Amino acid sequence: MANSLHLPLFLLLSILAAHKALASSHNHDQDLRFLQFSLFQHETINKTGYIVVDGVAGTGFSETTTPFGTIFVFRDNMTTSLNDSSGVVGIAEGTSITTSFDGLRSLLFAKITLKTHGYEGSVSILGVVHNTKPADLPISGGTGDFTFVQGYVRMSPVDLHGLTVLYKIEFHLYWPPYATNGPK
């Protein structure tokens, strides 16, 4: 009878020990380093952003829409305030491709080069944006002080009227425990 209890007891203790080991190996919240800040992206049509391929279907061109398949490239200044004459602390360069027939959603990929808050490097983002609503875009990589960075960027339209449009870009960054760069 005693031997028949050893196996279930051994299995139970093994499972509990394995669970404790797994739980403790993934509990690094106290070691994460965070950085949050906002910048403003200033984009001027036919000056810092260009349509290089016209779309083929769906809605037409407007201040907030482009036809399905439209490819737009940009290289925009990023500043610390709404005013485009404030200090430039970054450059956003990338491409968006209209992916919806209503002309409101696009696949966006960009490299954002930064020199701000005592950090220098770049973050890369990739995701789907809505032209008139905020969108969260995951960070897919980084360089310099942003090597190994994880998190997301929230892109929100501020002013979409006229030739120059303005977006607020909120950075929500964190470095995993093994990263030697980032906030201390």
PDB file of C-alpha atoms in Angstrom:
ATOM      1  CA  MET A   1       0.000   0.000   0.000  1.00  0.00           C
ATOM      2  CA  ALA A   2       2.833   2.413   0.852  1.00  0.00           C
ATOM      3  CA  ASN A   3       4.506   1.845  -2.543  1.00  0.00           C
ATOM      4  CA  SER A   4       1.284   2.632  -4.421  1.00  0.00           C
ATOM      5  CA  LEU A   5       1.147   6.079  -2.744  1.00  0.00           C
ATOM      6  CA  HIS A   6       4.734   6.949  -3.642  1.00  0.00           C
ATOM      7  CA  LEU A   7       4.128   7.292  -7.392  1.00  0.00           C
ATOM      8  CA  PRO A   8       1.159   9.720  -7.187  1.00  0.00           C
ATOM      9  CA  LEU A   9       2.896  11.700  -4.439  1.00  0.00           C
ATOM     10  CA  PHE A  10       6.115  11.817  -6.493  1.00  0.00           C
ATOM     11  CA  LEU A  11       4.198  13.003  -9.587  1.00  0.00           C
ATOM     12  CA  LEU A  12       2.354  15.684  -7.609  1.00  0.00           C
ATOM     13  CA  LEU A  13       5.562  17.008  -6.052  1.00  0.00           C
ATOM     14  CA  SER A  14       7.297  16.951  -9.467  1.00  0.00           C
ATOM     15  CA  ILE A  15       4.485  18.966 -11.065  1.00  0.00           C
ATOM     16  CA  LEU A  16       4.525  21.501  -8.224  1.00  0.00           C
ATOM     17  CA  ALA A  17       8.317  21.875  -8.448  1.00  0.00           C
ATOM     18  CA  ALA A  18       8.192  22.305 -12.249  1.00  0.00           C
ATOM     19  CA  HIS A  19       5.406  24.896 -11.940  1.00  0.00           C
ATOM     20  CA  LYS A  20       7.380  26.868  -9.360  1.00  0.00           C
ATOM     21  CA  ALA A  21      10.508  26.793 -11.548  1.00  0.00           C
ATOM     22  CA  LEU A  22       8.572  27.975 -14.630  1.00  0.00           C
ATOM     23  CA  ALA A  23       6.711  30.694 -12.730  1.00  0.00           C
ATOM     24  CA  SER A  24       9.867  32.108 -11.201  1.00  0.00           C
ATOM     25  CA  SER A  25      11.781  32.066 -14.508  1.00  0.00           C
ATOM     26  CA  HIS A  26       9.139  34.276 -16.167  1.00  0.00           C
ATOM     27  CA  ASN A  27       8.613  36.749 -13.329  1.00  0.00           C
ATOM     28  CA  HIS A  28      10.896  39.603 -14.395  1.00  0.00           C
ATOM     29  CA  ASP A  29       8.479  42.515 -13.956  1.00  0.00           C
ATOM     30  CA  GLN A  30      10.701  44.119 -11.316  1.00  0.00           C
ATOM     31  CA  ASP A  31      13.641  44.104 -13.781  1.00  0.00           C
ATOM     32  CA  LEU A  32      11.866  45.824 -16.703  1.00  0.00           C
ATOM     33  CA  ARG A  33      12.924  49.368 -17.510  1.00  0.00           C
ATOM     34  CA  PHE A  34      10.294  51.671 -19.017  1.00  0.00           C
ATOM     35  CA  LEU A  35      10.323  54.895 -21.000  1.00  0.00           C
ATOM     36  CA  GLN A  36       7.227  56.769 -22.161  1.00  0.00           C
ATOM     37  CA  PHE A  37       7.150  60.030 -24.107  1.00  0.00           C
ATOM     38  CA  SER A  38       5.286  61.740 -26.962  1.00  0.00           C
ATOM     39  CA  LEU A  39       6.453  63.432 -30.141  1.00  0.00           C
ATOM     40  CA  PHE A  40       4.672  65.040 -33.082  1.00  0.00           C
ATOM     41  CA  GLN A  41       5.086  63.929 -36.695  1.00  0.00           C
ATOM     42  CA  HIS A  42       4.725  66.685 -39.303  1.00  0.00           C
ATOM     43  CA  GLU A  43       3.925  65.468 -42.810  1.00  0.00           C
ATOM     44  CA  THR A  44       3.574  67.784 -45.814  1.00  0.00           C
ATOM     45  CA  ILE A  45       2.096  66.337 -49.003  1.00  0.00           C
ATOM     46  CA  ASN A  46       4.532  66.582 -51.958  1.00  0.00           C
ATOM     47  CA  LYS A  47       7.290  67.857 -49.669  1.00  0.00           C
ATOM     48  CA  THR A  48       7.958  65.173 -47.025  1.00  0.00           C
ATOM     49  CA  GLY A  49       5.429  62.583 -48.237  1.00  0.00           C
ATOM     50  CA  TYR A  50       4.598  61.420 -51.757  1.00  0.00           C
ATOM     51  CA  ILE A  51       2.162  59.067 -53.448  1.00  0.00           C
ATOM     52  CA  VAL A  52       4.382  56.887 -55.635  1.00  0.00           C
ATOM     53  CA  VAL A  53       1.734  54.416 -56.866  1.00  0.00           C
ATOM     54  CA  ASP A  54      -1.894  55.343 -57.449  1.00  0.00           C
ATOM     55  CA  GLY A  55      -4.444  52.923 -56.096  1.00  0.00           C
ATOM     56  CA  VAL A  56      -6.757  50.970 -58.351  1.00  0.00           C
ATOM     57  CA  ALA A  57     -10.133  50.592 -56.662  1.00  0.00           C
ATOM     58  CA  GLY A  58     -12.502  51.810 -53.989  1.00  0.00           C
ATOM     59  CA  THR A  59     -12.901  55.365 -52.849  1.00  0.00           C
ATOM     60  CA  GLY A  60     -11.097  58.293 -54.433  1.00  0.00           C
ATOM     61  CA  PHE A  61      -8.543  60.727 -53.029  1.00  0.00           C
ATOM     62  CA  SER A  62      -9.551  63.050 -50.169  1.00  0.00           C
ATOM     63  CA  GLU A  63      -7.895  64.554 -47.087  1.00  0.00           C
ATOM     64  CA  THR A  64      -8.376  61.261 -45.245  1.00  0.00           C
ATOM     65  CA  THR A  65      -8.702  58.556 -47.935  1.00  0.00           C
ATOM     66  CA  THR A  66      -6.717  57.067 -50.798  1.00  0.00           C
ATOM     67  CA  PRO A  67      -7.752  54.320 -53.248  1.00  0.00           C
ATOM     68  CA  PHE A  68      -6.993  50.674 -52.470  1.00  0.00           C
ATOM     69  CA  GLY A  69      -3.383  49.823 -53.336  1.00  0.00           C
ATOM     70  CA  THR A  70      -2.025  53.370 -53.058  1.00  0.00           C
ATOM     71  CA  ILE A  71       1.611  53.407 -51.963  1.00  0.00           C
ATOM     72  CA  PHE A  72       2.732  56.467 -50.016  1.00  0.00           C
ATOM     73  CA  VAL A  73       6.328  57.104 -48.878  1.00  0.00           C
ATOM     74  CA  PHE A  74       7.398  59.650 -46.280  1.00  0.00           C
ATOM     75  CA  ARG A  75      10.340  61.151 -44.434  1.00  0.00           C
ATOM     76  CA  ASP A  76       8.892  63.403 -41.752  1.00  0.00           C
ATOM     77  CA  ASN A  77      10.365  65.489 -38.951  1.00  0.00           C
ATOM     78  CA  MET A  78       9.370  64.651 -35.395  1.00  0.00           C
ATOM     79  CA  THR A  79       9.263  67.433 -32.831  1.00  0.00           C
ATOM     80  CA  THR A  80       8.525  67.831 -29.147  1.00  0.00           C
ATOM     81  CA  SER A  81       5.529  70.133 -29.701  1.00  0.00           C
ATOM     82  CA  LEU A  82       2.675  70.805 -32.099  1.00  0.00           C
ATOM     83  CA  ASN A  83       4.705  73.602 -33.688  1.00  0.00           C
ATOM     84  CA  ASP A  84       6.791  72.348 -36.616  1.00  0.00           C
ATOM     85  CA  SER A  85       9.461  74.964 -35.886  1.00  0.00           C
ATOM     86  CA  SER A  86      10.180  73.422 -32.474  1.00  0.00           C
ATOM     87  CA  GLY A  87      13.302  71.302 -32.087  1.00  0.00           C
ATOM     88  CA  VAL A  88      13.533  68.261 -34.355  1.00  0.00           C
ATOM     89  CA  VAL A  89      14.390  65.217 -32.232  1.00  0.00           C
ATOM     90  CA  GLY A  90      13.584  62.491 -34.704  1.00  0.00           C
ATOM     91  CA  ILE A  91      12.858  61.446 -38.264  1.00  0.00           C
ATOM     92  CA  ALA A  92      10.100  59.029 -39.306  1.00  0.00           C
ATOM     93  CA  GLU A  93      10.707  57.373 -42.663  1.00  0.00           C
ATOM     94  CA  GLY A  94       8.616  54.658 -44.177  1.00  0.00           C
ATOM     95  CA  THR A  95       5.805  53.520 -46.404  1.00  0.00           C
ATOM     96  CA  SER A  96       2.087  52.988 -46.140  1.00  0.00           C
ATOM     97  CA  ILE A  97      -0.069  50.932 -48.485  1.00  0.00           C
ATOM     98  CA  THR A  98      -3.848  51.443 -48.551  1.00  0.00           C
ATOM     99  CA  THR A  99      -5.375  48.052 -47.703  1.00  0.00           C
ATOM    100  CA  SER A 100      -9.099  48.791 -47.453  1.00  0.00           C
ATOM    101  CA  PHE A 101     -11.605  49.642 -50.167  1.00  0.00           C
ATOM    102  CA  ASP A 102     -13.007  52.507 -48.080  1.00  0.00           C
ATOM    103  CA  GLY A 103      -9.527  54.078 -48.238  1.00  0.00           C
ATOM    104  CA  LEU A 104      -9.243  54.509 -44.458  1.00  0.00           C
ATOM    105  CA  ARG A 105      -6.829  51.709 -43.442  1.00  0.00           C
ATOM    106  CA  SER A 106      -3.219  51.195 -44.435  1.00  0.00           C
ATOM    107  CA  LEU A 107      -0.374  48.842 -43.679  1.00  0.00           C
ATOM    108  CA  LEU A 108       2.412  51.031 -42.308  1.00  0.00           C
ATOM    109  CA  PHE A 109       6.056  50.203 -41.770  1.00  0.00           C
ATOM    110  CA  ALA A 110       8.535  52.794 -40.613  1.00  0.00           C
ATOM    111  CA  LYS A 111      11.894  53.396 -39.027  1.00  0.00           C
ATOM    112  CA  ILE A 112      11.872  56.187 -36.460  1.00  0.00           C
ATOM    113  CA  THR A 113      15.336  57.579 -35.753  1.00  0.00           C
ATOM    114  CA  LEU A 114      15.480  59.363 -32.396  1.00  0.00           C
ATOM    115  CA  LYS A 115      17.821  61.568 -30.408  1.00  0.00           C
ATOM    116  CA  THR A 116      15.758  62.451 -27.357  1.00  0.00           C
ATOM    117  CA  HIS A 117      15.552  62.001 -23.580  1.00  0.00           C
ATOM    118  CA  GLY A 118      19.256  61.172 -23.525  1.00  0.00           C
ATOM    119  CA  TYR A 119      18.893  58.249 -25.946  1.00  0.00           C
ATOM    120  CA  GLU A 120      20.010  57.853 -29.549  1.00  0.00           C
ATOM    121  CA  GLY A 121      19.025  55.140 -32.022  1.00  0.00           C
ATOM    122  CA  SER A 122      15.968  53.954 -33.895  1.00  0.00           C
ATOM    123  CA  VAL A 123      12.831  51.869 -33.487  1.00  0.00           C
ATOM    124  CA  SER A 124      11.026  50.050 -36.270  1.00  0.00           C
ATOM    125  CA  ILE A 125       7.238  49.706 -36.330  1.00  0.00           C
ATOM    126  CA  LEU A 126       4.847  47.648 -38.417  1.00  0.00           C
ATOM    127  CA  GLY A 127       1.074  47.498 -38.289  1.00  0.00           C
ATOM    128  CA  VAL A 128      -2.263  48.662 -39.626  1.00  0.00           C
ATOM    129  CA  VAL A 129      -3.366  52.251 -39.075  1.00  0.00           C
ATOM    130  CA  HIS A 130      -6.743  53.920 -39.502  1.00  0.00           C
ATOM    131  CA  ASN A 131      -6.463  57.351 -41.096  1.00  0.00           C
ATOM    132  CA  THR A 132      -8.825  59.089 -38.678  1.00  0.00           C
ATOM    133  CA  LYS A 133      -8.500  57.051 -35.443  1.00  0.00           C
ATOM    134  CA  PRO A 134      -5.648  56.236 -33.032  1.00  0.00           C
ATOM    135  CA  ALA A 135      -3.767  53.007 -33.736  1.00  0.00           C
ATOM    136  CA  ASP A 136      -1.315  50.958 -31.668  1.00  0.00           C
ATOM    137  CA  LEU A 137       1.662  49.681 -33.652  1.00  0.00           C
ATOM    138  CA  PRO A 138       4.054  47.087 -32.220  1.00  0.00           C
ATOM    139  CA  ILE A 139       7.755  47.801 -32.161  1.00  0.00           C
ATOM    140  CA  SER A 140       9.517  45.160 -34.224  1.00  0.00           C
ATOM    141  CA  GLY A 141      13.111  46.129 -33.415  1.00  0.00           C
ATOM    142  CA  GLY A 142      15.559  48.829 -32.492  1.00  0.00           C
ATOM    143  CA  THR A 143      19.136  50.062 -32.862  1.00  0.00           C
ATOM    144  CA  GLY A 144      21.590  52.014 -30.709  1.00  0.00           C
ATOM    145  CA  ASP A 145      20.185  52.748 -27.262  1.00  0.00           C
ATOM    146  CA  PHE A 146      16.934  51.090 -28.407  1.00  0.00           C
ATOM    147  CA  THR A 147      18.506  47.689 -29.154  1.00  0.00           C
ATOM    148  CA  PHE A 148      16.286  44.928 -27.683  1.00  0.00           C
ATOM    149  CA  VAL A 149      13.522  47.466 -26.939  1.00  0.00           C
ATOM    150  CA  GLN A 150       9.968  46.162 -26.921  1.00  0.00           C
ATOM    151  CA  GLY A 151       6.600  47.851 -26.660  1.00  0.00           C
ATOM    152  CA  TYR A 152       4.365  49.826 -28.953  1.00  0.00           C
ATOM    153  CA  VAL A 153       3.766  53.215 -30.495  1.00  0.00           C
ATOM    154  CA  ARG A 154       0.319  54.842 -30.429  1.00  0.00           C
ATOM    155  CA  MET A 155      -0.231  56.985 -33.513  1.00  0.00           C
ATOM    156  CA  SER A 156      -3.090  59.511 -33.253  1.00  0.00           C
ATOM    157  CA  PRO A 157      -4.174  62.025 -35.888  1.00  0.00           C
ATOM    158  CA  VAL A 158      -4.177  65.596 -34.548  1.00  0.00           C
ATOM    159  CA  ASP A 159      -4.801  67.730 -37.660  1.00  0.00           C
ATOM    160  CA  LEU A 160      -5.643  66.170 -41.026  1.00  0.00           C
ATOM    161  CA  HIS A 161      -6.688  69.341 -42.876  1.00  0.00           C
ATOM    162  CA  GLY A 162      -4.578  71.038 -45.512  1.00  0.00           C
ATOM    163  CA  LEU A 163      -1.282  70.016 -47.077  1.00  0.00           C
ATOM    164  CA  THR A 164       0.512  69.531 -43.736  1.00  0.00           C
ATOM    165  CA  VAL A 165      -0.961  66.889 -41.452  1.00  0.00           C
ATOM    166  CA  LEU A 166       0.023  66.315 -37.843  1.00  0.00           C
ATOM    167  CA  TYR A 167       0.158  63.107 -35.800  1.00  0.00           C
ATOM    168  CA  LYS A 168       0.872  62.595 -32.118  1.00  0.00           C
ATOM    169  CA  ILE A 169       3.199  59.637 -31.592  1.00  0.00           C
ATOM    170  CA  GLU A 170       3.241  58.160 -28.080  1.00  0.00           C
ATOM    171  CA  PHE A 171       6.131  55.814 -27.335  1.00  0.00           C
ATOM    172  CA  HIS A 172       5.588  53.039 -24.764  1.00  0.00           C
ATOM    173  CA  LEU A 173       8.980  51.341 -24.543  1.00  0.00           C
ATOM    174  CA  TYR A 174      10.498  48.781 -22.244  1.00  0.00           C
ATOM    175  CA  TRP A 175      13.786  46.920 -22.159  1.00  0.00           C
ATOM    176  CA  PRO A 176      13.958  43.296 -21.017  1.00  0.00           C
ATOM    177  CA  PRO A 177      16.288  42.408 -18.117  1.00  0.00           C
ATOM    178  CA  TYR A 178      19.041  41.070 -20.390  1.00  0.00           C
ATOM    179  CA  ALA A 179      19.378  44.382 -22.314  1.00  0.00           C
ATOM    180  CA  THR A 180      22.378  46.372 -21.145  1.00  0.00           C
ATOM    181  CA  ASN A 181      21.160  49.639 -22.697  1.00  0.00           C
ATOM    182  CA  GLY A 182      18.079  51.720 -21.927  1.00  0.00           C
ATOM    183  CA  PRO A 183      16.975  53.453 -18.719  1.00  0.00           C
ATOM    184  CA  LYS A 184      18.876  52.499 -15.581  1.00  0.00           C
TER     185      LYS A 184
END
